[in-house]
XYZ file of C-alpha atoms in Angstrom:
390
model
C 5.907 -24.024 11.032
C 3.301 -22.002 12.858
C 3.405 -18.342 11.939
C 1.520 -15.603 13.876
C 0.650 -12.387 11.938
C -0.165 -9.197 13.912
C -2.401 -6.931 11.868
C -3.572 -3.366 12.612
C -6.648 -3.801 10.324
C -8.650 -6.900 9.650
C -7.465 -8.053 6.235
C -10.856 -8.475 4.559
C -12.327 -6.886 2.509
C -9.186 -6.033 0.598
C -9.767 -2.281 0.412
C -6.158 -1.094 0.278
C -2.743 -2.066 -0.953
C -1.561 -2.880 2.543
C -4.330 -5.480 3.044
C -3.785 -6.940 -0.415
C -0.082 -7.401 0.353
C -0.507 -9.059 3.704
C -3.066 -11.498 2.277
C -0.701 -12.429 -0.565
C 2.096 -12.946 1.927
C -0.360 -15.263 3.819
C -1.209 -17.102 0.620
C 2.439 -17.653 -0.166
C 3.135 -18.911 3.403
C 0.121 -21.299 3.117
C 1.452 -22.582 -0.172
C 4.693 -23.518 1.641
C 2.753 -25.626 4.074
C 2.794 -23.258 7.095
C -0.054 -22.868 9.577
C -1.229 -19.255 10.053
C -2.550 -17.542 13.126
C -3.969 -14.082 12.687
C -4.254 -11.630 15.567
C -5.994 -8.493 14.384
C -7.859 -5.383 15.362
C -11.348 -4.862 14.034
C -13.425 -1.766 13.660
C -16.619 -3.307 12.115
C -18.140 -6.762 12.030
C -15.266 -8.837 10.504
C -15.906 -11.390 7.796
C -14.467 -14.317 9.771
C -15.870 -16.907 7.366
C -13.971 -15.387 4.381
C -10.812 -15.067 6.401
C -10.986 -18.607 7.587
C -10.370 -19.684 3.982
C -6.799 -18.279 4.434
C -5.943 -18.151 8.091
C -6.112 -21.274 10.249
C -6.766 -19.479 13.580
C -8.225 -16.032 13.977
C -8.132 -13.837 17.134
C -9.668 -10.357 17.027
C -10.194 -7.427 19.395
C -12.142 -4.275 18.563
C -10.044 -1.079 18.384
C -11.106 1.403 20.940
C -11.153 5.077 19.833
C -10.547 6.210 23.391
C -7.491 4.017 23.779
C -6.200 5.144 20.382
C -6.436 8.818 21.347
C -4.818 8.233 24.791
C -1.902 6.097 23.522
C -1.307 8.325 20.502
C -0.734 11.255 22.835
C 1.308 9.112 25.222
C 3.563 7.646 22.544
C 4.224 11.103 21.046
C 5.264 12.470 24.457
C 7.533 9.478 24.814
C 9.262 10.244 21.483
C 7.647 7.202 19.728
C 5.616 7.104 16.571
C 2.080 8.412 16.939
C 0.694 5.555 14.783
C 2.240 2.933 17.104
C 0.276 4.551 19.929
C -2.876 4.765 17.765
C -2.729 0.983 17.379
C -1.646 0.169 20.879
C -4.083 -1.020 23.603
C -4.092 -3.012 26.743
C -6.822 -5.401 25.327
C -4.815 -6.232 22.217
C -1.702 -6.884 24.303
C -3.632 -9.049 26.679
C -5.081 -11.083 23.753
C -1.660 -11.408 22.188
C -0.167 -12.765 25.431
C -2.903 -15.453 25.451
C -2.201 -16.343 21.850
C 1.509 -16.765 22.596
C 0.654 -19.258 25.363
C -2.078 -21.103 23.515
C -0.481 -21.301 20.068
C 3.256 -21.157 20.772
C 4.101 -19.848 17.282
C 7.483 -20.499 15.690
C 7.600 -17.148 13.894
C 5.966 -13.751 14.213
C 5.275 -11.207 11.492
C 4.463 -7.574 12.399
C 2.354 -6.088 9.616
C 3.822 -2.622 9.439
C 5.779 -0.792 12.103
C 2.733 0.026 14.124
C 2.434 -3.517 15.565
C 6.097 -3.779 16.659
C 5.483 -2.546 20.242
C 3.563 -5.758 21.029
C 6.634 -7.825 19.901
C 8.880 -5.583 22.008
C 6.750 -6.112 25.122
C 6.799 -9.821 24.672
C 10.608 -9.771 23.916
C 10.128 -11.745 20.633
C 12.609 -9.772 18.517
C 14.715 -12.815 17.573
C 11.685 -14.785 16.253
C 10.072 -11.915 14.279
C 9.855 -10.361 10.877
C 8.823 -6.741 10.499
C 6.848 -6.216 7.365
C 7.750 -2.466 7.068
C 6.670 -2.377 3.386
C 7.615 1.250 2.830
C 10.091 3.714 4.322
C 7.368 5.828 5.901
C 9.775 8.537 6.994
C 10.539 9.152 3.317
C 6.854 9.194 2.409
C 5.859 11.577 5.195
C 8.642 14.012 4.409
C 7.284 14.239 0.891
C 3.617 14.255 1.945
C 3.963 17.386 4.123
C 4.154 19.421 0.876
C 1.009 17.904 -0.660
C -2.647 18.907 -0.743
C -5.405 17.064 1.122
C -6.352 16.814 4.753
C -4.677 19.643 6.719
C -4.923 17.694 10.004
C -3.083 14.702 8.410
C -0.426 16.965 6.979
C 0.318 18.386 10.478
C 0.478 14.901 11.914
C 2.910 13.842 9.187
C 5.136 16.835 9.998
C 5.535 15.571 13.527
C 5.446 11.875 12.688
C 8.266 11.928 10.017
C 10.921 12.510 12.671
C 9.517 9.948 15.169
C 9.101 7.364 12.372
C 12.725 7.716 11.127
C 14.014 7.269 14.634
C 11.867 4.205 15.147
C 12.725 2.698 11.743
C 16.429 2.920 12.615
C 15.744 1.341 16.009
C 13.807 -1.531 14.411
C 16.465 -2.097 11.715
C 19.103 -2.547 14.466
C 16.978 -4.744 16.713
C 15.174 -7.232 14.306
C 16.717 -9.995 12.179
C 14.546 -9.306 9.129
C 12.903 -6.024 8.015
C 11.080 -6.258 4.686
C 10.610 -3.470 2.146
C 9.054 -3.561 -1.331
C 11.326 -1.124 -3.058
C 15.118 -1.011 -3.484
C 14.999 2.807 -3.482
C 13.482 2.667 0.034
C 16.252 0.264 1.161
C 18.787 2.713 -0.284
C 17.127 5.573 1.636
C 17.137 3.707 4.956
C 20.709 2.397 4.412
C 21.874 6.017 3.903
C 20.202 7.098 7.097
C 21.764 4.213 8.929
C 25.146 5.322 7.367
C 25.650 1.823 6.123
C 25.598 0.251 9.507
C 23.380 -2.444 10.966
C 21.625 -2.875 7.541
C 21.995 -6.722 7.310
C 18.392 -7.061 8.345
C 17.011 -5.122 5.373
C 15.469 -7.452 2.792
C 13.767 -6.878 -0.508
C 10.429 -8.552 -1.342
C 8.664 -6.494 -4.053
C 4.899 -6.321 -4.520
C 3.370 -8.556 -7.076
C -0.028 -8.897 -8.810
C -2.372 -11.524 -10.032
C -2.471 -11.339 -13.799
C -5.884 -12.338 -15.242
C -5.596 -14.873 -18.027
C -7.606 -12.619 -20.287
C -8.195 -8.881 -20.521
C -11.256 -7.093 -21.731
C -11.704 -6.694 -25.524
C -13.986 -3.712 -24.809
C -12.184 -0.511 -23.950
C -14.154 2.597 -23.095
C -12.046 5.251 -24.901
C -13.775 7.912 -22.745
C -12.742 6.439 -19.386
C -9.780 7.402 -17.228
C -9.330 5.879 -13.750
C -7.367 6.377 -10.608
C -6.958 3.446 -8.256
C -6.168 3.887 -4.542
C -7.252 3.883 -0.928
C -8.542 7.374 -0.434
C -7.675 7.779 3.269
C -4.064 8.138 2.078
C -2.914 11.772 1.850
C -0.716 10.929 -1.088
C -3.692 9.634 -3.060
C -5.858 12.585 -2.087
C -3.121 14.975 -3.314
C -2.693 12.995 -6.580
C -6.431 13.083 -7.331
C -6.759 16.838 -6.449
C -3.753 17.554 -8.668
C -5.216 15.608 -11.642
C -8.648 17.182 -11.347
C -7.442 20.778 -10.903
C -4.204 20.928 -12.944
C -4.172 18.061 -15.536
C -7.788 17.098 -16.412
C -8.785 20.577 -17.726
C -6.096 20.190 -20.482
C -7.662 16.869 -21.444
C -11.216 18.214 -21.335
C -10.248 21.114 -23.584
C -9.587 18.544 -26.354
C -11.785 15.721 -25.250
C -14.867 17.252 -23.522
C -16.721 13.964 -23.202
C -13.917 12.156 -21.197
C -14.862 10.796 -17.770
C -12.546 10.428 -14.702
C -13.360 7.678 -12.223
C -11.783 7.814 -8.755
C -11.858 4.293 -7.456
C -10.933 3.568 -3.802
C -12.309 3.103 -0.333
C -13.020 5.760 2.271
C -12.907 9.028 0.187
C -12.982 12.065 2.489
C -15.231 15.038 1.916
C -12.540 16.859 -0.020
C -12.603 14.004 -2.595
C -16.365 13.329 -2.537
C -17.157 16.876 -3.479
C -15.174 16.473 -6.692
C -17.913 14.173 -8.033
C -20.014 16.325 -10.365
C -22.073 13.497 -11.864
C -20.896 14.676 -15.324
C -17.234 13.869 -16.018
C -15.851 13.138 -12.525
C -17.136 10.153 -10.495
C -16.109 9.053 -7.000
C -16.958 5.352 -6.428
C -15.738 4.632 -2.886
C -15.062 0.988 -2.211
C -15.963 -1.455 -4.969
C -16.435 -5.222 -4.457
C -14.548 -6.185 -7.584
C -11.863 -3.765 -8.493
C -10.717 -5.511 -11.613
C -14.249 -5.709 -12.981
C -14.862 -1.988 -12.399
C -11.590 -0.723 -13.975
C -10.939 -3.324 -16.685
C -12.564 -1.277 -19.440
C -10.683 1.900 -18.665
C -8.600 3.421 -21.483
C -5.956 4.886 -19.102
C -4.983 4.584 -15.467
C -3.212 7.609 -14.043
C -0.842 7.838 -11.024
C 0.121 11.557 -10.774
C 1.610 11.053 -7.223
C 4.023 13.674 -5.929
C 4.638 11.780 -2.677
C 5.133 8.055 -2.543
C 7.321 5.285 -1.288
C 7.507 1.632 -2.318
C 5.856 0.017 -5.257
C 2.428 1.482 -6.057
C 0.050 -1.553 -6.504
C -2.229 0.688 -8.525
C 0.310 0.595 -11.375
C 0.809 -3.092 -11.356
C -2.996 -3.790 -11.158
C -3.655 -1.538 -14.137
C -0.936 -3.040 -16.251
C -2.042 -6.604 -15.330
C -5.589 -5.751 -16.560
C -4.337 -4.274 -19.843
C -4.746 -0.619 -18.921
C -1.965 1.776 -20.148
C -0.481 3.860 -17.314
C 0.633 7.439 -17.108
C 2.609 8.093 -13.948
C 5.104 10.359 -12.410
C 8.878 9.745 -12.253
C 8.651 9.318 -8.485
C 6.239 6.413 -8.836
C 8.229 4.919 -11.762
C 11.491 4.937 -9.772
C 10.272 2.071 -7.599
C 9.575 -0.115 -10.634
C 12.869 -0.253 -12.653
C 11.336 -2.268 -15.433
C 9.166 0.684 -16.478
C 10.488 2.617 -19.567
C 8.901 5.758 -20.849
C 7.214 5.372 -24.220
C 7.558 1.628 -24.202
C 5.420 0.083 -21.500
C 4.105 3.337 -19.895
C 4.289 7.062 -20.142
C 6.412 8.774 -17.448
C 5.552 12.488 -17.198
C 5.891 15.061 -14.399
C 4.624 18.495 -15.431
C 0.892 19.013 -15.900
C 0.798 19.737 -19.617
C 2.988 16.770 -20.681
C 1.028 14.513 -18.429
C -2.160 15.577 -20.045
C -0.657 15.284 -23.594
C 0.395 11.600 -22.777
C -3.181 10.834 -21.752
C -4.508 12.434 -24.989
C -2.059 10.369 -27.102
C -3.450 7.188 -25.543
C -7.059 8.312 -25.978
C -6.526 9.177 -29.629
C -3.905 6.680 -30.954
C -5.007 3.019 -30.923
C -1.675 1.763 -32.093
C 0.215 3.447 -29.137
C -2.464 2.189 -26.771
C -2.204 -1.455 -28.019
C 1.629 -1.413 -27.718
C 1.373 -0.137 -24.119
C -1.225 -2.789 -23.259
C 0.958 -5.554 -24.593
C 4.238 -4.480 -23.173
C 2.742 -3.458 -19.879
C 1.114 -6.852 -19.273
C 4.347 -8.575 -20.325
C 6.365 -6.568 -17.786
C 4.004 -7.705 -14.982
C 3.959 -11.399 -16.132
C 7.719 -11.530 -16.402
C 8.709 -9.537 -13.282
C 5.815 -9.183 -10.844
C 4.237 -12.488 -10.039
C 3.551 -12.737 -6.270
C 4.982 -16.158 -5.748
C 8.415 -15.280 -7.109
C 8.576 -12.053 -5.278
C 7.879 -13.644 -1.973
C 10.184 -16.680 -2.267
C 12.001 -17.292 1.084
C 9.978 -14.603 2.843
C 9.621 -16.702 6.060
C 13.326 -17.439 6.320
C 15.260 -15.528 9.032
C 18.922 -14.601 8.499
């Protein structure tokens, strides 16, 4: 089968969980013998050579900032999601029409809601899967109460209503809508009042588990993993630095906190003091950079879906301290067994201190955390049957 994937961002380098996921979906589809056609926006010079190792045909068009601004405003005035307008353009649509004629794909996958308008215009609903990933309306509703970019927060306040309306529209119109968390499926089902929900399908995130983990642990290193353009991640990092880390430093003054993720804004960059807080930006090899960490933290107060940062850490043998909101999407997590689940600032810090000081607790978390990933979150098993329409 020939499968066409529409992507708002070129999938390499893998500098975010969304890109990691679409590439693993592509790897799974290739393993099933399918031919893949990628149609993607680019913003910089794309690494076509690397992408050709996964995608059989690649078509790209550069995203225009002028077009993004124009269509963002137009879509908002039309009562449609701003992000769909941000990623809409005449040039992409023209390219996509050419791809349809030249390649005649059997199946189309929209990577995230923002690419659905192109499928709508081409009337391809019955041959399409919408890789929604998360219930964005849920995320945006939570994110409006977080810290970080003020502009993004205002946009999310407007966008949450437009997104929910569009999510409901897509669920009614498309034969398969994929989410990574059962809690997000429950959220959308409730908003649909239990009607027209047959299209909702669960394909959780997975992770590549390295065959070996580091035998060297830096007991002075705590890390946070995440794409830093995300307001949820910005809020989590600011919360940790301002409200949790001081409790840890009071007992462990030589501890260092590493913020690892692409595109950190000024509000995050200024946290780097060169002493005990370090902002890396994008790193070529994420696993190599974080593998010696003693702890990975996920103090998110706004999130939807499964957070890859948690699975990546556990796969690499890094104990995780996370909030109940994050843990809810991963039902195999159990407080005190394979992770620490904490909400208030003091108890979150205390859990981190326990892992820093107690080797026995740390070793137990490492072993049970990795076992959880190996048994429940291998990519191939999570994506089985992905390409099958109802």
